[in-house]
Coordinates of C-alpha atoms in Angstrom, one line a residue:
M204 CA -12.3 -5.1 -64.9
R205 CA -12.6 -1.8 -66.6
R206 CA -10.7 -0.6 -69.5
V207 CA -7.9 1.2 -67.9
E208 CA -7.0 -1.6 -65.6
A209 CA -7.2 -4.1 -68.7
F210 CA -5.0 -1.4 -70.6
V211 CA -2.3 -1.7 -67.9
L212 CA -2.3 -5.5 -67.8
V213 CA -2.2 -5.7 -71.7
A214 CA 0.7 -3.2 -71.9
F215 CA 2.6 -5.3 -69.1
G216 CA 1.8 -8.5 -71.4
V217 CA 3.5 -6.7 -74.3
F218 CA 6.5 -5.8 -72.3
V219 CA 6.9 -9.4 -71.4
A220 CA 6.0 -10.9 -74.9
V221 CA 9.0 -8.9 -76.5
G222 CA 12.0 -11.2 -76.1
L223 CA 10.0 -14.2 -74.3
T224 CA 11.9 -16.5 -76.6
W225 CA 15.3 -15.2 -75.5
G226 CA 17.9 -17.9 -76.2
L227 CA 15.3 -20.5 -77.7
P228 CA 15.2 -22.8 -79.0
G229 CA 18.3 -24.3 -77.1
P230 CA 19.7 -27.0 -74.7
D231 CA 19.2 -24.6 -71.6
T232 CA 18.3 -21.2 -70.4
W233 CA 20.5 -18.0 -70.5
C234 CA 19.1 -17.0 -67.1
V235 CA 21.7 -17.9 -64.6
D236 CA 19.5 -19.0 -61.6
S237 CA 16.5 -20.3 -63.5
M238 CA 15.0 -23.5 -62.1
S239 CA 14.0 -24.5 -65.6
P240 CA 14.4 -26.3 -67.8
R241 CA 17.1 -28.5 -66.1
S242 CA 16.4 -28.2 -62.3
C243 CA 12.8 -29.4 -62.3
G244 CA 11.1 -32.6 -63.1
L245 CA 10.5 -35.9 -61.2
G246 CA 14.1 -36.3 -60.2
A247 CA 14.4 -32.8 -58.6
I248 CA 11.2 -32.7 -56.6
A249 CA 11.8 -36.2 -55.4
E250 CA 14.8 -34.9 -53.6
T251 CA 12.5 -33.1 -51.2
Y252 CA 11.0 -36.4 -50.0
R253 CA 13.9 -38.7 -50.3
P254 CA 15.1 -39.7 -46.9
G255 CA 18.3 -37.5 -46.1
H256 CA 18.1 -35.5 -49.1
F257 CA 16.8 -32.1 -50.1
H258 CA 16.5 -29.7 -52.9
T259 CA 17.7 -26.1 -52.9
Y260 CA 14.3 -24.7 -53.3
P261 CA 11.0 -25.4 -51.7
P262 CA 8.6 -27.9 -53.7
L263 CA 5.5 -25.9 -54.7
H264 CA 6.7 -24.2 -57.9
M265 CA 9.0 -27.1 -58.6
A266 CA 5.8 -29.2 -58.6
I267 CA 4.2 -26.9 -61.1
L268 CA 7.3 -27.0 -63.4
T269 CA 7.2 -30.7 -63.1
L270 CA 3.9 -31.0 -64.4
I271 CA 4.9 -28.8 -67.3
S272 CA 7.8 -31.2 -68.0
L273 CA 5.9 -34.4 -67.8
P274 CA 4.8 -34.5 -71.3
W275 CA 8.3 -33.8 -72.7
M276 CA 9.6 -36.6 -70.4
A277 CA 7.0 -38.9 -71.6
L278 CA 8.1 -38.0 -75.3
A279 CA 11.7 -38.8 -74.5
A280 CA 10.8 -41.9 -72.8
C281 CA 8.9 -42.9 -76.0
R282 CA 12.1 -42.4 -78.1
V283 CA 14.9 -44.0 -75.7
G284 CA 13.1 -46.0 -73.1
T285 CA 13.1 -45.4 -69.3
S286 CA 16.7 -46.1 -68.7
A287 CA 17.9 -43.1 -66.4
D288 CA 21.1 -42.7 -68.4
L289 CA 19.5 -42.7 -71.9
L290 CA 16.6 -40.7 -70.6
G291 CA 18.9 -38.1 -69.2
A292 CA 21.0 -37.8 -72.3
E293 CA 18.0 -37.4 -74.5
L294 CA 16.5 -34.8 -72.3
L295 CA 19.4 -32.5 -72.9
H296 CA 18.5 -32.0 -76.5
P297 CA 16.9 -28.6 -77.5
L298 CA 13.5 -30.1 -78.4
Y299 CA 12.7 -31.1 -74.8
M300 CA 14.7 -28.4 -73.0
T301 CA 13.0 -25.7 -75.2
G302 CA 9.4 -27.3 -74.5
I303 CA 10.0 -27.2 -70.9
E304 CA 11.5 -23.7 -70.8
V305 CA 8.6 -22.2 -72.9
G306 CA 6.2 -23.6 -70.5
A307 CA 7.9 -22.3 -67.4
R308 CA 8.2 -18.8 -69.0
L309 CA 4.5 -18.6 -69.9
V310 CA 3.7 -19.6 -66.2
A311 CA 6.2 -16.7 -65.1
A312 CA 4.5 -14.2 -67.4
A313 CA 1.1 -15.2 -66.1
M314 CA 2.2 -14.8 -62.5
A315 CA 4.0 -11.6 -63.3
T316 CA 0.8 -10.3 -64.6
G317 CA -0.9 -11.5 -61.6
V318 CA 1.5 -9.4 -59.4
V319 CA 0.5 -6.3 -61.3
W320 CA -3.1 -7.3 -60.7
N321 CA -2.6 -7.9 -57.2
T322 CA -1.0 -4.5 -56.8
M323 CA -4.0 -2.8 -58.4
R324 CA -6.4 -4.6 -56.1
L325 CA -4.4 -3.8 -52.9
W326 CA -3.8 -0.1 -53.6
K327 CA -7.5 0.3 -54.8
R328 CA -8.5 -0.8 -51.5
I329 CA -6.0 1.5 -49.8
G330 CA -6.6 4.6 -51.8
G331 CA -9.3 4.2 -54.4
R332 CA -9.5 3.4 -58.1
F333 CA -7.1 6.1 -59.4
V334 CA -4.5 5.1 -56.8
G335 CA -4.9 1.4 -57.8
V336 CA -4.5 2.0 -61.4
V337 CA -1.4 4.2 -61.0
A338 CA 0.1 1.7 -58.7
G339 CA -0.3 -1.1 -61.1
A340 CA 1.3 1.1 -63.9
V341 CA 4.2 1.6 -61.6
V342 CA 4.8 -2.0 -61.1
A343 CA 4.1 -2.7 -64.8
C344 CA 7.0 -0.4 -65.7
N345 CA 9.4 -2.2 -63.4
A346 CA 12.1 -3.4 -65.8
T347 CA 13.5 -5.9 -63.3
L348 CA 10.1 -7.6 -62.9
V349 CA 9.7 -7.6 -66.7
Y350 CA 13.2 -9.3 -66.9
Y351 CA 12.2 -12.1 -64.4
A352 CA 8.8 -12.6 -66.3
H353 CA 11.0 -13.9 -68.9
T354 CA 12.5 -16.6 -67.0
G355 CA 11.8 -19.8 -64.9
N356 CA 13.3 -18.1 -61.9
V357 CA 11.1 -18.4 -58.7
D358 CA 11.2 -14.9 -57.9
V359 CA 8.2 -13.9 -59.8
P360 CA 6.2 -16.9 -58.5
Y361 CA 6.8 -16.1 -54.8
L362 CA 6.0 -12.5 -55.3
F363 CA 2.8 -13.5 -57.0
W364 CA 1.8 -15.5 -53.9
T365 CA 3.1 -12.7 -51.5
S366 CA 1.2 -10.1 -53.3
W367 CA -1.9 -12.1 -53.3
A368 CA -1.4 -12.8 -49.5
L369 CA -1.2 -9.0 -48.9
V370 CA -4.5 -8.4 -50.5
E371 CA -6.0 -10.9 -48.1
I372 CA -4.2 -9.5 -45.2
D373 CA -5.6 -6.3 -45.9
R374 CA -9.0 -7.8 -46.0
V375 CA -8.4 -9.1 -42.5
A376 CA -7.3 -5.8 -41.3
A377 CA -10.4 -4.3 -42.6
G378 CA -12.7 -6.6 -40.5
E379 CA -13.4 -9.5 -43.0
R380 CA -12.9 -13.1 -41.8
R381 CA -10.1 -13.9 -44.4
G382 CA -7.7 -15.4 -42.0
V383 CA -7.7 -18.8 -43.7
Q384 CA -7.1 -17.4 -47.1
A385 CA -4.4 -14.9 -45.9
L386 CA -2.3 -17.5 -44.0
V387 CA -2.7 -20.2 -46.6
L388 CA -1.5 -17.8 -49.4
A389 CA 1.5 -16.7 -47.2
T390 CA 2.3 -20.4 -46.7
C391 CA 2.1 -21.0 -50.6
A392 CA 4.7 -18.0 -51.0
V393 CA 7.1 -19.5 -48.4
L394 CA 6.7 -23.0 -50.1
T395 CA 7.7 -21.2 -53.4
K396 CA 10.7 -19.4 -52.0
D397 CA 11.8 -19.2 -48.3
Q398 CA 12.4 -15.4 -48.5
A399 CA 8.7 -14.8 -48.7
A400 CA 8.6 -15.4 -45.0
A401 CA 10.8 -12.2 -44.5
A402 CA 8.2 -10.1 -46.5
L403 CA 5.3 -11.6 -44.7
A404 CA 6.3 -11.9 -41.1
L405 CA 5.7 -8.3 -39.8
P406 CA 2.6 -7.8 -41.8
I407 CA 1.0 -11.0 -40.6
A408 CA 2.0 -10.1 -36.9
I409 CA 0.6 -6.5 -37.3
Y410 CA -2.4 -6.7 -39.6
V411 CA -3.7 -10.2 -38.8
L412 CA -3.1 -10.4 -35.0
I413 CA -2.3 -7.0 -33.5
L414 CA -4.5 -4.4 -35.5
P415 CA -7.7 -6.3 -35.4
W416 CA -7.4 -6.6 -31.6
V417 CA -6.3 -2.9 -31.1
E418 CA -9.1 -1.5 -33.3
R419 CA -11.9 -3.8 -32.7
R420 CA -10.8 -6.1 -29.8
A421 CA -10.9 -9.0 -32.0
S422 CA -9.3 -12.0 -30.3
I423 CA -6.0 -13.3 -31.7
L424 CA -7.4 -16.7 -31.5
R425 CA -10.6 -16.0 -33.4
P426 CA -11.7 -19.1 -35.3
D427 CA -10.7 -18.1 -39.0
V428 CA -7.2 -17.3 -37.8
V429 CA -6.9 -20.5 -35.7
R430 CA -8.1 -22.5 -38.8
G431 CA -5.7 -20.7 -41.0
A432 CA -2.8 -21.2 -38.8
L433 CA -3.6 -25.0 -38.4
G434 CA -4.1 -25.6 -42.0
S435 CA -1.0 -23.6 -43.1
A436 CA 1.1 -25.6 -40.5
A437 CA -0.2 -28.8 -41.8
L438 CA 0.3 -27.8 -45.5
Y439 CA 3.7 -26.5 -44.9
A440 CA 4.8 -29.6 -42.9
L441 CA 3.5 -32.0 -45.5
L442 CA 4.7 -30.2 -48.7
S443 CA 8.1 -29.0 -47.3
G444 CA 9.0 -32.7 -46.4
A445 CA 9.2 -31.9 -42.7
I446 CA 7.1 -34.9 -41.8
V447 CA 8.2 -37.6 -44.3
N448 CA 11.8 -36.5 -44.5
P449 CA 12.7 -34.8 -41.2
T450 CA 16.5 -35.4 -41.7
G451 CA 16.3 -33.8 -45.2
F452 CA 14.5 -30.9 -43.9
R453 CA 16.9 -30.2 -41.2
N454 CA 19.8 -30.5 -43.6
R455 CA 18.1 -28.0 -45.9
L456 CA 17.7 -25.4 -43.0
A457 CA 21.4 -25.9 -42.2
F458 CA 22.2 -25.4 -45.9
L459 CA 20.0 -22.2 -46.1
F460 CA 21.5 -20.5 -43.0
G461 CA 25.0 -21.7 -43.9
P462 CA 26.6 -22.2 -47.3
A463 CA 23.6 -20.9 -49.3
S464 CA 23.8 -17.6 -47.7
K465 CA 27.2 -17.1 -46.1
T466 CA 29.1 -18.0 -49.3
W467 CA 27.3 -15.3 -51.2
E468 CA 27.5 -12.4 -48.8
E469 CA 28.5 -9.3 -50.6
Y470 CA 29.4 -6.9 -47.6
P471 CA 31.2 -7.3 -44.4
R472 CA 29.2 -7.8 -41.2
T473 CA 29.9 -4.3 -39.9
L474 CA 28.1 -1.0 -39.8
A475 CA 30.1 0.2 -42.7
G476 CA 29.1 -2.8 -44.6
R477 CA 25.5 -2.3 -44.1
G478 CA 25.9 1.4 -45.1
A479 CA 27.4 0.1 -48.4
L480 CA 24.6 -2.2 -48.9
A481 CA 22.1 0.8 -48.5
A482 CA 24.1 3.0 -50.8
D483 CA 24.1 0.2 -53.5
A484 CA 20.5 -0.4 -53.0
L485 CA 19.8 3.5 -53.7
H486 CA 22.2 3.3 -56.8
A487 CA 20.2 0.4 -58.2
L488 CA 16.9 2.3 -58.0
P489 CA 16.7 3.3 -61.6
H490 CA 16.6 -0.5 -62.6
F491 CA 13.0 -0.6 -60.9
G492 CA 11.6 2.6 -62.1
S493 CA 13.2 6.2 -62.0
W494 CA 14.4 8.8 -59.6
P495 CA 11.2 11.0 -60.0
M496 CA 9.2 8.0 -59.3
A497 CA 11.1 7.2 -56.2
A498 CA 10.9 10.8 -55.0
A499 CA 7.1 10.8 -55.5
A500 CA 6.9 7.3 -53.7
L501 CA 8.8 9.0 -50.7
V502 CA 6.1 11.7 -50.8
G503 CA 3.5 9.1 -50.9
V504 CA 4.9 7.4 -47.9
G505 CA 4.9 10.6 -46.0
L506 CA 1.1 11.2 -47.0
A507 CA 0.3 7.7 -45.8
M508 CA 1.6 8.5 -42.4
L509 CA -0.6 11.6 -42.0
P510 CA -3.8 11.2 -39.9
R511 CA -6.5 9.5 -42.2
E512 CA -9.3 7.1 -41.8
N513 CA -7.2 4.0 -43.0
R514 CA -3.8 5.1 -42.1
A515 CA -2.7 1.8 -40.6
R516 CA -3.8 -0.1 -43.7
S517 CA -2.1 2.5 -45.9
L518 CA 1.3 1.5 -44.4
L519 CA 0.9 -2.3 -45.0
P520 CA 3.1 -2.4 -48.1
L521 CA 5.7 -0.4 -46.1
S522 CA 5.6 -2.9 -43.4
S523 CA 6.2 -5.7 -45.8
A524 CA 9.2 -3.9 -47.4
L525 CA 10.8 -3.1 -44.1
S526 CA 10.2 -6.7 -42.9
F527 CA 12.1 -8.0 -45.9
T528 CA 14.8 -5.5 -45.7
V529 CA 15.5 -6.3 -42.0
L530 CA 14.9 -10.0 -42.0
F531 CA 16.5 -10.8 -45.5
N532 CA 18.7 -7.9 -46.9
V533 CA 20.3 -6.9 -43.7
S534 CA 20.8 -10.4 -42.6
A535 CA 21.9 -12.1 -45.8
L536 CA 24.0 -8.9 -46.9
R537 CA 22.8 -9.2 -50.5
S538 CA 21.6 -6.3 -52.9
D539 CA 21.2 -8.0 -56.2
D540 CA 18.4 -6.7 -58.3
R541 CA 16.1 -9.5 -57.5
F542 CA 16.8 -9.3 -53.8
L543 CA 15.6 -5.6 -54.1
L544 CA 12.7 -6.5 -56.3
P545 CA 10.2 -6.9 -53.4
Q546 CA 10.8 -3.5 -52.1
S547 CA 10.5 -1.8 -55.5
I548 CA 7.1 -3.5 -56.0
L549 CA 6.0 -2.6 -52.4
L550 CA 7.3 0.9 -52.1
L551 CA 7.4 2.5 -55.5
P552 CA 3.6 2.4 -55.7
Y553 CA 3.3 4.9 -52.9
A554 CA 4.0 7.3 -55.7
A555 CA 0.3 6.8 -56.7
L556 CA -0.7 8.4 -53.3
A557 CA 1.4 11.5 -54.2
L558 CA -0.1 11.8 -57.8
D559 CA -3.6 11.3 -56.4
R560 CA -3.1 14.3 -53.8
A561 CA -1.7 16.4 -56.7
K562 CA -4.6 15.4 -58.9
V563 CA -7.2 16.3 -56.4
A564 CA -5.4 19.7 -55.6
T565 CA -5.1 20.4 -59.4
F566 CA -8.5 19.0 -60.5
G567 CA -11.0 20.3 -57.8
P568 CA -14.6 19.6 -57.8
H569 CA -15.3 22.3 -60.3
G570 CA -13.0 21.0 -63.1
P571 CA -9.3 21.5 -63.7
A572 CA -7.5 24.5 -62.3
A573 CA -5.3 26.9 -64.4
F574 CA -3.1 25.4 -67.2
G575 CA 0.1 25.9 -65.1
P576 CA -0.7 23.6 -62.3
V577 CA -2.2 20.9 -64.9
A578 CA 1.0 21.2 -66.9
L579 CA 3.1 20.7 -63.8
V580 CA 1.4 17.6 -62.7
A581 CA 1.5 16.1 -66.2
T582 CA 5.3 17.0 -66.4
V583 CA 5.8 15.2 -63.0
A584 CA 4.1 12.2 -64.1
A585 CA 5.9 12.3 -67.4
C586 CA 9.2 12.5 -65.6
A587 CA 8.4 9.5 -63.5
F588 CA 7.1 7.2 -66.2
V589 CA 9.1 8.0 -69.3
P590 CA 12.5 6.8 -67.8
A591 CA 10.7 3.7 -66.4
L592 CA 9.4 2.9 -69.7
L593 CA 12.8 3.4 -71.4
G594 CA 14.2 1.0 -68.8
V595 CA 11.6 -1.5 -69.9
A596 CA 12.4 -0.8 -73.6
S597 CA 16.2 -1.1 -72.7
L598 CA 15.6 -4.4 -71.1
D599 CA 13.7 -5.9 -73.8
G600 CA 16.3 -4.5 -76.4
T601 CA 19.1 -6.2 -74.3
L602 CA 17.3 -9.5 -74.8
L603 CA 16.8 -9.0 -78.4
A604 CA 20.3 -7.9 -79.0
D605 CA 22.1 -10.6 -76.8
P606 CA 25.7 -10.7 -78.0
R607 CA 25.5 -14.5 -78.1
Y608 CA 23.2 -14.3 -81.2
A609 CA 26.1 -12.6 -83.1
A610 CA 28.6 -15.2 -82.0
E611 CA 26.1 -17.9 -83.2
R612 CA 26.1 -16.3 -86.5
F613 CA 29.8 -16.3 -86.6
L614 CA 30.2 -19.9 -85.7
A615 CA 27.6 -20.8 -88.4
T616 CA 30.0 -19.7 -91.1
F617 CA 32.5 -22.5 -90.4
P618 CA 32.3 -25.8 -92.1
S619 CA 31.1 -29.1 -90.7
G620 CA 33.7 -30.9 -88.5
T621 CA 35.7 -27.6 -87.5
R622 CA 37.2 -28.3 -84.0
I623 CA 36.3 -26.0 -81.4
E624 CA 36.8 -25.8 -77.7
V625 CA 34.4 -23.9 -75.3
L626 CA 35.1 -22.7 -72.0
G627 CA 32.2 -21.9 -69.6
S628 CA 28.8 -23.0 -68.3
T629 CA 26.0 -23.9 -70.8
K630 CA 23.9 -20.9 -69.3
F631 CA 26.7 -18.5 -70.4
L632 CA 27.5 -20.0 -73.9
P633 CA 26.0 -19.2 -77.4
R634 CA 24.1 -22.2 -78.8
L635 CA 26.7 -24.3 -80.6
P636 CA 26.0 -25.7 -84.1
S637 CA 25.8 -29.5 -84.0
R638 CA 27.8 -30.0 -87.0
L639 CA 31.0 -28.6 -85.2
A640 CA 33.3 -30.9 -83.2
V641 CA 32.9 -29.2 -79.8
V642 CA 35.1 -30.2 -76.9
R643 CA 34.9 -28.6 -73.4
P644 CA 38.1 -28.9 -71.3
G645 CA 38.3 -28.3 -67.5
I646 CA 40.1 -29.4 -64.6
E647 CA 37.2 -30.6 -62.6
P648 CA 35.9 -34.2 -62.8
I649 CA 33.3 -34.5 -65.7
S650 CA 30.8 -35.8 -63.1
D651 CA 30.9 -32.4 -61.5
R652 CA 29.8 -30.5 -64.7
Q653 CA 26.5 -29.7 -66.0
E654 CA 26.1 -31.9 -69.1
M655 CA 25.7 -30.4 -72.7
A656 CA 24.3 -32.4 -75.5
D657 CA 26.7 -33.1 -78.5
V658 CA 29.8 -31.8 -76.6
S659 CA 32.7 -33.9 -75.6
E660 CA 33.9 -33.3 -72.0
L661 CA 37.6 -33.4 -71.3
V662 CA 39.5 -33.2 -68.1
D663 CA 42.8 -31.3 -68.8
P664 CA 44.9 -30.6 -65.5
Q665 CA 47.1 -28.2 -67.6
M666 CA 44.4 -26.5 -69.4
D667 CA 46.6 -26.2 -72.4
P668 CA 44.8 -26.3 -75.9
R669 CA 48.1 -26.4 -78.0
P670 CA 48.3 -30.2 -78.1
R671 CA 44.8 -30.3 -79.5
A672 CA 45.1 -27.2 -81.6
P673 CA 41.4 -26.3 -81.9
S674 CA 40.4 -24.1 -84.8
L675 CA 38.5 -21.7 -82.4
I676 CA 38.2 -21.3 -78.6
V677 CA 34.9 -19.8 -77.4
L678 CA 34.7 -18.1 -74.2
A679 CA 31.3 -17.8 -72.4
T680 CA 30.0 -14.4 -71.2
E681 CA 31.1 -15.3 -67.6
L682 CA 34.8 -15.6 -68.9
S683 CA 34.9 -12.9 -71.6
R684 CA 35.9 -10.2 -69.1
A685 CA 39.3 -8.6 -68.5
D686 CA 39.1 -9.3 -64.8
M687 CA 38.9 -13.1 -65.4
T688 CA 42.6 -13.1 -66.4
E689 CA 43.6 -12.1 -62.7
G690 CA 44.2 -14.7 -60.1
P691 CA 41.3 -15.9 -58.0
V692 CA 40.2 -13.0 -55.6
R693 CA 38.8 -15.3 -52.9
P694 CA 38.9 -19.1 -52.2
A695 CA 36.4 -21.1 -54.3
G696 CA 33.5 -21.9 -52.1
Y697 CA 30.2 -23.7 -52.3
G698 CA 28.0 -22.6 -55.2
L699 CA 31.0 -20.8 -57.2
S700 CA 31.2 -21.5 -60.9
T701 CA 33.9 -23.4 -62.3
Y702 CA 36.8 -21.9 -64.2
R703 CA 37.8 -19.7 -61.1
D704 CA 40.9 -21.8 -60.4
A705 CA 44.4 -20.4 -60.9
T706 CA 45.2 -22.8 -63.8
T707 CA 42.2 -21.7 -65.8
R708 CA 42.9 -18.0 -65.0
A709 CA 46.4 -18.5 -66.4
L710 CA 45.0 -19.9 -69.6
L711 CA 42.7 -16.9 -69.9
R712 CA 45.6 -14.7 -69.4
R713 CA 47.8 -16.3 -71.9
L714 CA 45.0 -16.3 -74.4
A715 CA 44.7 -12.5 -73.9
D716 CA 48.4 -11.9 -74.1
G717 CA 48.8 -14.1 -77.2
S718 CA 51.7 -16.4 -75.5
L719 CA 49.7 -19.6 -76.5
G720 CA 49.7 -18.6 -80.1
Y721 CA 46.0 -17.5 -80.2
A722 CA 44.5 -14.2 -80.8
R723 CA 41.0 -12.8 -80.3
V724 CA 39.2 -12.8 -83.8
F725 CA 35.7 -12.0 -82.6
R726 CA 34.2 -9.9 -79.8
S727 CA 30.6 -9.5 -79.6
T728 CA 29.1 -6.8 -77.5
C729 CA 25.6 -5.5 -76.7
S730 CA 24.8 -2.2 -78.3
L731 CA 21.4 -0.5 -78.5
P732 CA 20.4 2.9 -80.1
W733 CA 20.0 6.0 -78.0
P734 CA 18.2 6.5 -75.7
L735 CA 18.3 2.9 -74.9
E736 CA 21.2 1.2 -73.1
C737 CA 22.0 -2.3 -72.5
R738 CA 21.0 -3.6 -69.0
S739 CA 23.0 -6.3 -67.1
V740 CA 20.8 -8.3 -64.7
H741 CA 22.5 -10.8 -62.4
G742 CA 25.2 -11.7 -64.9
S743 CA 22.7 -13.2 -67.3
T744 CA 22.4 -10.3 -69.9
A745 CA 24.5 -7.8 -71.7
G746 CA 27.8 -9.9 -71.3
E747 CA 30.4 -10.1 -74.2
V748 CA 31.5 -13.1 -76.2
W749 CA 35.2 -13.6 -77.0
I750 CA 36.5 -16.1 -79.6
Y751 CA 40.0 -16.9 -80.2
A752 CA 41.9 -18.5 -83.2
P753 CA 45.5 -19.5 -83.9
T754 CA 47.5 -16.5 -84.9
A755 CA 48.7 -18.3 -88.1
R756 CA 45.4 -18.0 -89.7
T757 CA 42.9 -15.2 -90.3
V758 CA 39.2 -15.3 -89.4
A759 CA 37.0 -12.7 -90.7
S760 CA 34.1 -11.4 -88.5
P761 CA 30.8 -11.9 -90.3

């Protein structure tokens, strides 16, 4: 590895290191859809193989996180024994949750660095060293990738395996006998997250099967491909539970194509709905880079389509992006940042082809041209990368300035034994001082809630705090919004969070209008100095925290 490639990787490592301890130490993560620290471990991975049961996610990355969690589970068992109830309660404490989460984030950071490295390898093969380095820099400046590298979410891991598989698929397309490696890596991607199949289906069909036959009359059933297909099928059947737990496997497929996707559709299944999806995807583009970078990528796609020696291979990333868009986004009708992250990693590096062409035109074989063209190329590059770097800095700043930190400092000013109530999930709440007497009311059964250490759970069908008269009522970031005082906008379906019922909405509305005798005494918001701006990612970052107290007393904000 040369110095410039190492510089790109080190710079990306710095981007990820800033804010890597976001929300830690603590009893959970603040990333809404993270597998760690709670949704991993022996109990979770066993669901894949337990007859008739299944886990939401495939088992590969869960197995990695389980290995990370084993030392912490052993430590907890040494303290309280192996009773499931005692062990479960012990593991909820910050010591264990923090240890597991730190391990998961380090794995994610390493895999995200692998995504950048695989990008450089792929694009170096496509367009040369300069193109590879610039493509890696484009991905390293992707603020959404940087965010997910801070989490135990499975998006970075599956993109790691997917990007590695694409490198091997390109090697197959170039004539190397790498069918086994390409197909096994693709299987690892799918065993990490099912959506990887959407990104790899078209590239495998074109570059592993069709293109070698068209260009070299290589048989579709050539030995390395057959071995890879058989080995991958066996690997998937064994690890996915399809062999040992066929009923659970079928139930999981029904779940994936049913409640797991239908409940979360964001657009109507109409032409207008898909048009709105496309518009929102374009609007989200700055979250992954910048408009000039996107414009340069569009030029790069055009250049890749021009007649050239390896034109077909130059379109490999484009084929993967189109495959994911058609088979997942258009099908599932989702446009969250994490569901556009694959396209950003695959398409934005085409900007490297445009910058390479500009470099060749400006710096000819006899040295640089006149100052004007050189300045123009440098300006275009700066316009592409500076906003992207500001986006990364904004993301890191958002993690460091999370409003929950200010709420924690506020709560720390109250004496031991102060009675407070909290509303919301642990992933949205500030970390609560253990010396406070904390109660969490709700209308749902306690067994349906995600447990919180040192918090008393209460079922209150009326959701009326007045009989208990807590000194403070703390709202999680998911509830500290004006729209949460309105009635439910749609029936509560599978996977929706609690506190969306009409009774709780009425409580939030009465807290806001003061009719319960409480007033908001603390409001924490995210604020960063210009030119940075707070960035909201999947409801996990930049949310406000509201705290109410009885109107008869005055509480000062620290």
